[in-house]
PDB file of C-alpha atoms in Angstrom:
ATOM      1  CA  MET A 125      20.128 -10.103  12.412  1.00  0.00           C
ATOM      2  CA  PRO A 126      20.054 -12.876   9.801  1.00  0.00           C
ATOM      3  CA  SER A 127      21.785 -12.280   6.484  1.00  0.00           C
ATOM      4  CA  LYS A 128      18.627 -13.128   4.605  1.00  0.00           C
ATOM      5  CA  LEU A 129      15.627 -11.010   5.436  1.00  0.00           C
ATOM      6  CA  ASN A 130      12.446 -12.922   4.696  1.00  0.00           C
ATOM      7  CA  ILE A 131      10.294 -10.267   3.028  1.00  0.00           C
ATOM      8  CA  SER A 132       7.906 -10.562   0.097  1.00  0.00           C
ATOM      9  CA  ILE A 133       6.777  -7.414  -1.721  1.00  0.00           C
ATOM     10  CA  ILE A 134       3.380  -7.649  -3.414  1.00  0.00           C
ATOM     11  CA  ILE A 135       2.372  -5.156  -6.112  1.00  0.00           C
ATOM     12  CA  PRO A 136      -1.265  -5.132  -7.305  1.00  0.00           C
ATOM     13  CA  VAL A 137      -1.433  -3.598 -10.800  1.00  0.00           C
ATOM     14  CA  PHE A 138      -3.959  -2.603 -13.434  1.00  0.00           C
ATOM     15  CA  ASN A 139      -2.662  -0.848 -16.544  1.00  0.00           C
ATOM     16  CA  GLU A 140       0.623   0.126 -14.875  1.00  0.00           C
ATOM     17  CA  GLN A 141       2.780  -0.629 -17.929  1.00  0.00           C
ATOM     18  CA  GLU A 142       4.534   2.740 -17.717  1.00  0.00           C
ATOM     19  CA  HIS A 143       5.546   2.374 -14.079  1.00  0.00           C
ATOM     20  CA  ILE A 144       6.198  -1.296 -13.356  1.00  0.00           C
ATOM     21  CA  ALA A 145       9.800  -1.412 -14.618  1.00  0.00           C
ATOM     22  CA  ASN A 146      10.795   1.557 -12.442  1.00  0.00           C
ATOM     23  CA  SER A 147       8.943   0.036  -9.497  1.00  0.00           C
ATOM     24  CA  ILE A 148      10.850  -3.254  -9.760  1.00  0.00           C
ATOM     25  CA  SER A 149      14.149  -1.397 -10.235  1.00  0.00           C
ATOM     26  CA  ASN A 150      13.469   0.682  -7.115  1.00  0.00           C
ATOM     27  CA  ILE A 151      12.681  -2.411  -5.053  1.00  0.00           C
ATOM     28  CA  LYS A 152      15.873  -4.179  -6.100  1.00  0.00           C
ATOM     29  CA  LYS A 153      17.929  -1.108  -5.312  1.00  0.00           C
ATOM     30  CA  CYS A 154      16.345  -0.587  -1.915  1.00  0.00           C
ATOM     31  CA  CYS A 155      16.364  -4.261  -0.912  1.00  0.00           C
ATOM     32  CA  GLU A 156      19.726  -5.138  -2.463  1.00  0.00           C
ATOM     33  CA  ASN A 157      17.994  -8.031  -4.282  1.00  0.00           C
ATOM     34  CA  LYS A 158      17.035  -9.706  -0.995  1.00  0.00           C
ATOM     35  CA  CYS A 159      13.255  -9.433  -1.374  1.00  0.00           C
ATOM     36  CA  GLU A 160      10.817 -11.662  -3.191  1.00  0.00           C
ATOM     37  CA  ILE A 161       8.820  -9.580  -5.698  1.00  0.00           C
ATOM     38  CA  ILE A 162       5.286 -10.612  -6.674  1.00  0.00           C
ATOM     39  CA  VAL A 163       3.261  -8.648  -9.244  1.00  0.00           C
ATOM     40  CA  VAL A 164      -0.460  -9.423  -9.470  1.00  0.00           C
ATOM     41  CA  ASP A 165      -2.294  -8.120 -12.548  1.00  0.00           C
ATOM     42  CA  GLY A 166      -6.043  -7.537 -12.387  1.00  0.00           C
ATOM     43  CA  ASN A 167      -6.323  -6.924 -16.125  1.00  0.00           C
ATOM     44  CA  ILE A 168      -7.591  -9.939 -18.071  1.00  0.00           C
ATOM     45  CA  ASN A 169      -5.046  -9.111 -20.786  1.00  0.00           C
ATOM     46  CA  CYS A 170      -2.191  -9.067 -18.238  1.00  0.00           C
ATOM     47  CA  SER A 171      -0.846  -5.998 -20.035  1.00  0.00           C
ATOM     48  CA  THR A 172       1.395  -4.968 -17.142  1.00  0.00           C
ATOM     49  CA  LEU A 173       2.869  -8.436 -16.709  1.00  0.00           C
ATOM     50  CA  GLN A 174       3.852  -8.428 -20.381  1.00  0.00           C
ATOM     51  CA  GLU A 175       6.190  -5.500 -19.687  1.00  0.00           C
ATOM     52  CA  ILE A 176       8.159  -7.423 -17.032  1.00  0.00           C
ATOM     53  CA  ASN A 177      11.325  -9.022 -18.406  1.00  0.00           C
ATOM     54  CA  ASP A 178      12.878  -9.922 -15.060  1.00  0.00           C
ATOM     55  CA  SER A 179      12.705 -13.713 -14.641  1.00  0.00           C
ATOM     56  CA  GLU A 180      13.057 -13.431 -10.852  1.00  0.00           C
ATOM     57  CA  VAL A 181       9.740 -11.589 -10.513  1.00  0.00           C
ATOM     58  CA  ILE A 182       6.739 -13.808  -9.766  1.00  0.00           C
ATOM     59  CA  LYS A 183       3.919 -12.849 -12.143  1.00  0.00           C
ATOM     60  CA  LEU A 184       0.317 -13.668 -11.232  1.00  0.00           C
ATOM     61  CA  HIS A 185      -3.157 -12.864 -12.516  1.00  0.00           C
ATOM     62  CA  SER A 186      -6.285 -12.558 -10.398  1.00  0.00           C
ATOM     63  CA  ALA A 187      -9.725 -10.993 -10.454  1.00  0.00           C
ATOM     64  CA  LYS A 188      -9.665  -7.198 -10.637  1.00  0.00           C
ATOM     65  CA  GLY A 189      -9.654  -5.383  -7.316  1.00  0.00           C
ATOM     66  CA  ARG A 190      -6.826  -4.528  -4.954  1.00  0.00           C
ATOM     67  CA  ALA A 191      -8.136  -6.784  -2.180  1.00  0.00           C
ATOM     68  CA  SER A 192      -8.342  -9.825  -4.465  1.00  0.00           C
ATOM     69  CA  GLN A 193      -4.986  -9.086  -6.073  1.00  0.00           C
ATOM     70  CA  MET A 194      -3.146  -8.522  -2.801  1.00  0.00           C
ATOM     71  CA  ASN A 195      -4.671 -11.625  -1.211  1.00  0.00           C
ATOM     72  CA  CYS A 196      -3.621 -13.618  -4.262  1.00  0.00           C
ATOM     73  CA  GLY A 197      -0.055 -12.362  -3.942  1.00  0.00           C
ATOM     74  CA  ALA A 198       0.033 -13.057  -0.211  1.00  0.00           C
ATOM     75  CA  ALA A 199      -1.110 -16.635  -0.780  1.00  0.00           C
ATOM     76  CA  LYS A 200       1.847 -17.150  -3.124  1.00  0.00           C
ATOM     77  CA  ALA A 201       4.415 -15.384  -0.929  1.00  0.00           C
ATOM     78  CA  SER A 202       7.039 -17.660   0.574  1.00  0.00           C
ATOM     79  CA  ASN A 203       8.395 -15.283   3.222  1.00  0.00           C
ATOM     80  CA  ASP A 204       7.430 -14.361   6.774  1.00  0.00           C
ATOM     81  CA  SER A 205       6.786 -10.641   6.241  1.00  0.00           C
ATOM     82  CA  LEU A 206       4.698  -8.929   3.579  1.00  0.00           C
ATOM     83  CA  ILE A 207       4.895  -5.447   2.073  1.00  0.00           C
ATOM     84  CA  PHE A 208       1.992  -4.291  -0.098  1.00  0.00           C
ATOM     85  CA  LEU A 209       3.197  -1.684  -2.563  1.00  0.00           C
ATOM     86  CA  HIS A 210       1.503   0.506  -5.167  1.00  0.00           C
ATOM     87  CA  ALA A 211       3.275   0.500  -8.532  1.00  0.00           C
ATOM     88  CA  ASP A 212       3.810   4.271  -8.405  1.00  0.00           C
ATOM     89  CA  THR A 213       5.194   4.351  -4.855  1.00  0.00           C
ATOM     90  CA  ARG A 214       8.957   4.357  -4.297  1.00  0.00           C
ATOM     91  CA  LEU A 215      10.534   2.771  -1.244  1.00  0.00           C
ATOM     92  CA  PRO A 216      13.340   4.160   0.947  1.00  0.00           C
ATOM     93  CA  LEU A 217      16.809   2.613   0.975  1.00  0.00           C
ATOM     94  CA  ASN A 218      17.271  -0.431   3.218  1.00  0.00           C
ATOM     95  CA  VAL A 219      13.528  -0.994   3.301  1.00  0.00           C
ATOM     96  CA  ASP A 220      14.047  -4.676   4.059  1.00  0.00           C
ATOM     97  CA  LYS A 221      16.046  -3.901   7.202  1.00  0.00           C
ATOM     98  CA  LEU A 222      13.584  -1.211   8.305  1.00  0.00           C
ATOM     99  CA  VAL A 223      10.621  -3.567   8.030  1.00  0.00           C
ATOM    100  CA  HIS A 224      12.531  -6.460   9.560  1.00  0.00           C
ATOM    101  CA  GLU A 225      13.508  -4.358  12.581  1.00  0.00           C
ATOM    102  CA  ALA A 226       9.968  -3.027  12.994  1.00  0.00           C
ATOM    103  CA  LEU A 227       8.338  -6.453  12.839  1.00  0.00           C
ATOM    104  CA  SER A 228      11.006  -7.916  15.132  1.00  0.00           C
ATOM    105  CA  ILE A 229       9.472  -5.894  17.981  1.00  0.00           C
ATOM    106  CA  PRO A 230       7.362  -8.538  19.778  1.00  0.00           C
ATOM    107  CA  THR A 231       4.329  -6.303  20.231  1.00  0.00           C
ATOM    108  CA  VAL A 232       4.216  -5.041  16.611  1.00  0.00           C
ATOM    109  CA  SER A 233       2.023  -6.839  14.071  1.00  0.00           C
ATOM    110  CA  ALA A 234       1.944  -4.392  11.174  1.00  0.00           C
ATOM    111  CA  GLY A 235       2.893  -0.906  10.069  1.00  0.00           C
ATOM    112  CA  ALA A 236       3.560   1.571   7.304  1.00  0.00           C
ATOM    113  CA  PHE A 237       5.860   4.381   6.219  1.00  0.00           C
ATOM    114  CA  LYS A 238       5.442   8.137   6.341  1.00  0.00           C
ATOM    115  CA  LEU A 239       3.879   9.500   3.149  1.00  0.00           C
ATOM    116  CA  SER A 240       5.443  11.979   0.724  1.00  0.00           C
ATOM    117  CA  PHE A 241       4.787  12.884  -2.909  1.00  0.00           C
ATOM    118  CA  ASP A 242       7.091  13.328  -5.908  1.00  0.00           C
ATOM    119  CA  SER A 243       6.061  16.974  -6.171  1.00  0.00           C
ATOM    120  CA  GLU A 244       7.528  20.167  -4.757  1.00  0.00           C
ATOM    121  CA  SER A 245       4.082  21.759  -4.690  1.00  0.00           C
ATOM    122  CA  PHE A 246       3.253  23.365  -1.347  1.00  0.00           C
ATOM    123  CA  VAL A 247      -0.264  21.930  -1.583  1.00  0.00           C
ATOM    124  CA  MET A 248       1.043  18.381  -2.045  1.00  0.00           C
ATOM    125  CA  LYS A 249       3.459  18.803   0.852  1.00  0.00           C
ATOM    126  CA  PHE A 250       0.587  20.058   3.011  1.00  0.00           C
ATOM    127  CA  ILE A 251      -1.595  17.082   2.008  1.00  0.00           C
ATOM    128  CA  ALA A 252       1.251  14.711   2.931  1.00  0.00           C
ATOM    129  CA  TYR A 253       1.665  16.489   6.291  1.00  0.00           C
ATOM    130  CA  ILE A 254      -2.043  16.165   7.094  1.00  0.00           C
ATOM    131  CA  ALA A 255      -1.967  12.506   6.034  1.00  0.00           C
ATOM    132  CA  ASP A 256       0.950  11.856   8.363  1.00  0.00           C
ATOM    133  CA  MET A 257      -0.786  13.529  11.286  1.00  0.00           C
ATOM    134  CA  ARG A 258      -3.968  11.535  10.648  1.00  0.00           C
ATOM    135  CA  THR A 259      -2.076   8.265  10.370  1.00  0.00           C
ATOM    136  CA  ARG A 260      -0.101   8.768  13.581  1.00  0.00           C
ATOM    137  CA  LEU A 261      -3.231   9.773  15.467  1.00  0.00           C
ATOM    138  CA  GLU A 262      -5.556   7.111  14.097  1.00  0.00           C
ATOM    139  CA  ARG A 263      -2.987   4.347  13.427  1.00  0.00           C
ATOM    140  CA  VAL A 264      -4.825   3.403  10.205  1.00  0.00           C
ATOM    141  CA  PRO A 265      -2.469   3.926   7.243  1.00  0.00           C
ATOM    142  CA  TYR A 266      -3.494   3.856   3.579  1.00  0.00           C
ATOM    143  CA  GLY A 267      -2.151   1.617   0.842  1.00  0.00           C
ATOM    144  CA  ASP A 268       0.095   4.273  -0.692  1.00  0.00           C
ATOM    145  CA  GLN A 269       2.203   4.213   2.488  1.00  0.00           C
ATOM    146  CA  ALA A 270       3.690   0.773   1.664  1.00  0.00           C
ATOM    147  CA  ILE A 271       1.893  -1.085   4.433  1.00  0.00           C
ATOM    148  CA  PHE A 272       3.579  -4.157   5.896  1.00  0.00           C
ATOM    149  CA  VAL A 273       2.477  -7.011   8.132  1.00  0.00           C
ATOM    150  CA  LYS A 274       3.623 -10.339   9.528  1.00  0.00           C
ATOM    151  CA  LYS A 275       2.302 -13.057   7.236  1.00  0.00           C
ATOM    152  CA  ASP A 276       0.953 -15.232  10.031  1.00  0.00           C
ATOM    153  CA  ILE A 277      -1.038 -12.290  11.399  1.00  0.00           C
ATOM    154  CA  PHE A 278      -2.288 -11.461   7.896  1.00  0.00           C
ATOM    155  CA  LEU A 279      -3.555 -15.016   7.390  1.00  0.00           C
ATOM    156  CA  GLU A 280      -4.979 -15.234  10.901  1.00  0.00           C
ATOM    157  CA  LEU A 281      -7.086 -12.120  10.237  1.00  0.00           C
ATOM    158  CA  GLY A 282      -8.310 -13.456   6.894  1.00  0.00           C
ATOM    159  CA  GLY A 283      -6.363 -11.055   4.675  1.00  0.00           C
ATOM    160  CA  PHE A 284      -7.931  -8.008   3.079  1.00  0.00           C
ATOM    161  CA  PRO A 285     -11.743  -7.999   3.087  1.00  0.00           C
ATOM    162  CA  GLN A 286     -13.347  -8.361  -0.343  1.00  0.00           C
ATOM    163  CA  VAL A 287     -14.612  -4.799  -0.605  1.00  0.00           C
ATOM    164  CA  PRO A 288     -14.276  -2.433  -3.592  1.00  0.00           C
ATOM    165  CA  LEU A 289     -12.726   0.426  -1.605  1.00  0.00           C
ATOM    166  CA  MET A 290     -10.871   1.021   1.668  1.00  0.00           C
ATOM    167  CA  GLU A 291      -9.737  -2.581   2.013  1.00  0.00           C
ATOM    168  CA  ASP A 292      -6.606  -1.197   3.686  1.00  0.00           C
ATOM    169  CA  VAL A 293      -8.634   0.788   6.199  1.00  0.00           C
ATOM    170  CA  GLU A 294     -10.882  -2.187   6.973  1.00  0.00           C
ATOM    171  CA  PHE A 295      -7.853  -4.423   7.484  1.00  0.00           C
ATOM    172  CA  PHE A 296      -6.120  -2.064   9.899  1.00  0.00           C
ATOM    173  CA  ARG A 297      -9.333  -1.479  11.801  1.00  0.00           C
ATOM    174  CA  LYS A 298      -9.462  -5.238  12.281  1.00  0.00           C
ATOM    175  CA  ILE A 299      -5.902  -5.207  13.618  1.00  0.00           C
ATOM    176  CA  LYS A 300      -6.793  -2.439  16.050  1.00  0.00           C
ATOM    177  CA  LYS A 301      -9.898  -4.314  17.174  1.00  0.00           C
ATOM    178  CA  GLU A 302      -7.620  -7.234  18.057  1.00  0.00           C
ATOM    179  CA  ARG A 303      -5.548  -4.759  20.134  1.00  0.00           C
ATOM    180  CA  ARG A 304      -2.426  -5.442  18.109  1.00  0.00           C
ATOM    181  CA  GLU A 305       0.226  -2.749  17.753  1.00  0.00           C
ATOM    182  CA  ILE A 306       0.648  -0.808  14.481  1.00  0.00           C
ATOM    183  CA  ILE A 307       3.892   1.090  13.934  1.00  0.00           C
ATOM    184  CA  ILE A 308       4.346   4.127  11.670  1.00  0.00           C
ATOM    185  CA  LEU A 309       7.977   4.572  10.656  1.00  0.00           C
ATOM    186  CA  ASP A 310       9.665   7.956  10.312  1.00  0.00           C
ATOM    187  CA  GLU A 311      11.215   7.000   6.970  1.00  0.00           C
ATOM    188  CA  THR A 312       9.180   8.108   3.972  1.00  0.00           C
ATOM    189  CA  VAL A 313       7.922   6.498   0.811  1.00  0.00           C
ATOM    190  CA  LYS A 314       7.459   8.718  -2.223  1.00  0.00           C
ATOM    191  CA  THR A 315       4.160   8.316  -4.054  1.00  0.00           C
ATOM    192  CA  SER A 316       3.304   9.747  -7.446  1.00  0.00           C
ATOM    193  CA  ALA A 317       1.181  12.892  -7.282  1.00  0.00           C
ATOM    194  CA  ARG A 318      -0.144  12.272 -10.821  1.00  0.00           C
ATOM    195  CA  ARG A 319      -3.745  11.500  -9.841  1.00  0.00           C
ATOM    196  CA  TYR A 320      -3.915  14.512  -7.534  1.00  0.00           C
ATOM    197  CA  LEU A 321      -2.433  16.845 -10.129  1.00  0.00           C
ATOM    198  CA  GLN A 322      -4.654  15.527 -12.924  1.00  0.00           C
ATOM    199  CA  ARG A 323      -7.870  16.114 -10.992  1.00  0.00           C
ATOM    200  CA  GLY A 324      -6.840  18.941  -8.694  1.00  0.00           C
ATOM    201  CA  PRO A 325      -4.999  18.357  -5.387  1.00  0.00           C
ATOM    202  CA  LEU A 326      -7.501  20.096  -3.129  1.00  0.00           C
ATOM    203  CA  ARG A 327     -10.455  18.432  -4.833  1.00  0.00           C
ATOM    204  CA  CYS A 328      -8.898  14.991  -4.339  1.00  0.00           C
ATOM    205  CA  ALA A 329      -7.953  15.729  -0.736  1.00  0.00           C
ATOM    206  CA  VAL A 330     -11.445  16.943   0.170  1.00  0.00           C
ATOM    207  CA  ARG A 331     -13.012  13.961  -1.613  1.00  0.00           C
ATOM    208  CA  ASN A 332     -10.827  11.519   0.335  1.00  0.00           C
ATOM    209  CA  ILE A 333     -11.610  13.200   3.646  1.00  0.00           C
ATOM    210  CA  CYS A 334     -15.350  13.105   2.914  1.00  0.00           C
ATOM    211  CA  LEU A 335     -15.225   9.430   1.950  1.00  0.00           C
ATOM    212  CA  ARG A 336     -13.295   8.589   5.113  1.00  0.00           C
ATOM    213  CA  ILE A 337     -15.804  10.445   7.300  1.00  0.00           C
ATOM    214  CA  LEU A 338     -18.699   8.648   5.595  1.00  0.00           C
ATOM    215  CA  HIS A 339     -16.897   5.355   6.130  1.00  0.00           C
ATOM    216  CA  ILE A 340     -16.464   6.083   9.839  1.00  0.00           C
ATOM    217  CA  CYS A 341     -20.180   6.889   9.970  1.00  0.00           C
ATOM    218  CA  GLY A 342     -20.960   3.425   8.633  1.00  0.00           C
ATOM    219  CA  VAL A 343     -21.675   4.044   4.949  1.00  0.00           C
ATOM    220  CA  SER A 344     -21.137   0.861   2.919  1.00  0.00           C
ATOM    221  CA  THR A 345     -17.845   0.578   1.040  1.00  0.00           C
ATOM    222  CA  PHE A 346     -19.855  -0.396  -2.035  1.00  0.00           C
ATOM    223  CA  LYS A 347     -21.718   2.929  -1.899  1.00  0.00           C
ATOM    224  CA  LEU A 348     -18.461   4.750  -1.269  1.00  0.00           C
ATOM    225  CA  ALA A 349     -16.903   3.047  -4.293  1.00  0.00           C
ATOM    226  CA  LYS A 350     -19.703   4.326  -6.515  1.00  0.00           C
ATOM    227  CA  MET A 351     -19.207   7.853  -5.179  1.00  0.00           C
ATOM    228  CA  TYR A 352     -15.450   7.544  -5.659  1.00  0.00           C
ATOM    229  CA  GLN A 353     -15.802   6.395  -9.259  1.00  0.00           C
ATOM    230  CA  SER A 354     -18.408   9.024 -10.095  1.00  0.00           C
ATOM    231  CA  LYS A 355     -16.018  11.748  -8.946  1.00  0.00           C
ATOM    232  CA  GLY A 356     -13.070  10.151 -10.752  1.00  0.00           C
ATOM    233  CA  ARG A 357     -10.071   8.288  -9.320  1.00  0.00           C
TER     234      ARG A 357
END
């Protein structure tokens, strides 16, 4: 295994001032400073970027929307493998080696980690368990699972589609359609439960399941985005 692991970590942000410093600190700890870090702000004021004092972090601005922001970061990335990370998701130790080993398997094109939440609530643990079962069965992970992909495959497939919701789902469905292998690692990432706890865990879980079913049934992502926003993120 080479001493330098060519991985770029891309973080799309919008008003994540309170979490970005901890996110960058976590990445550096888990990658031992071997990863390229790219933060892409969708806020016209670049309020999150203003909170970054680390000169090694690449700071970019793009149009609002996770798909646009992540595609912007990927275009700037200089490494062979990409990790797309939410600002409130924490990576496991040795994440660079884990991703490198996974993507070194010739048949594997992309993957993600097992989901967990920073809450001891039984409900949140149950939601994480159901999410893990769904992901392993369907092989379509969500963005809060720190999804990763080979850069050449990402570019070949055109990156994330410009849709307002479920860009991660659409992208992995495209990978599956190409009959490329998706790996789900046993190591976990820890995502903030704040949005679930603010709006009610069961309410959020049911909403997400309903939106996913409607998406499978062919409902437009633009209609789903309106429903998602009307019920609160």
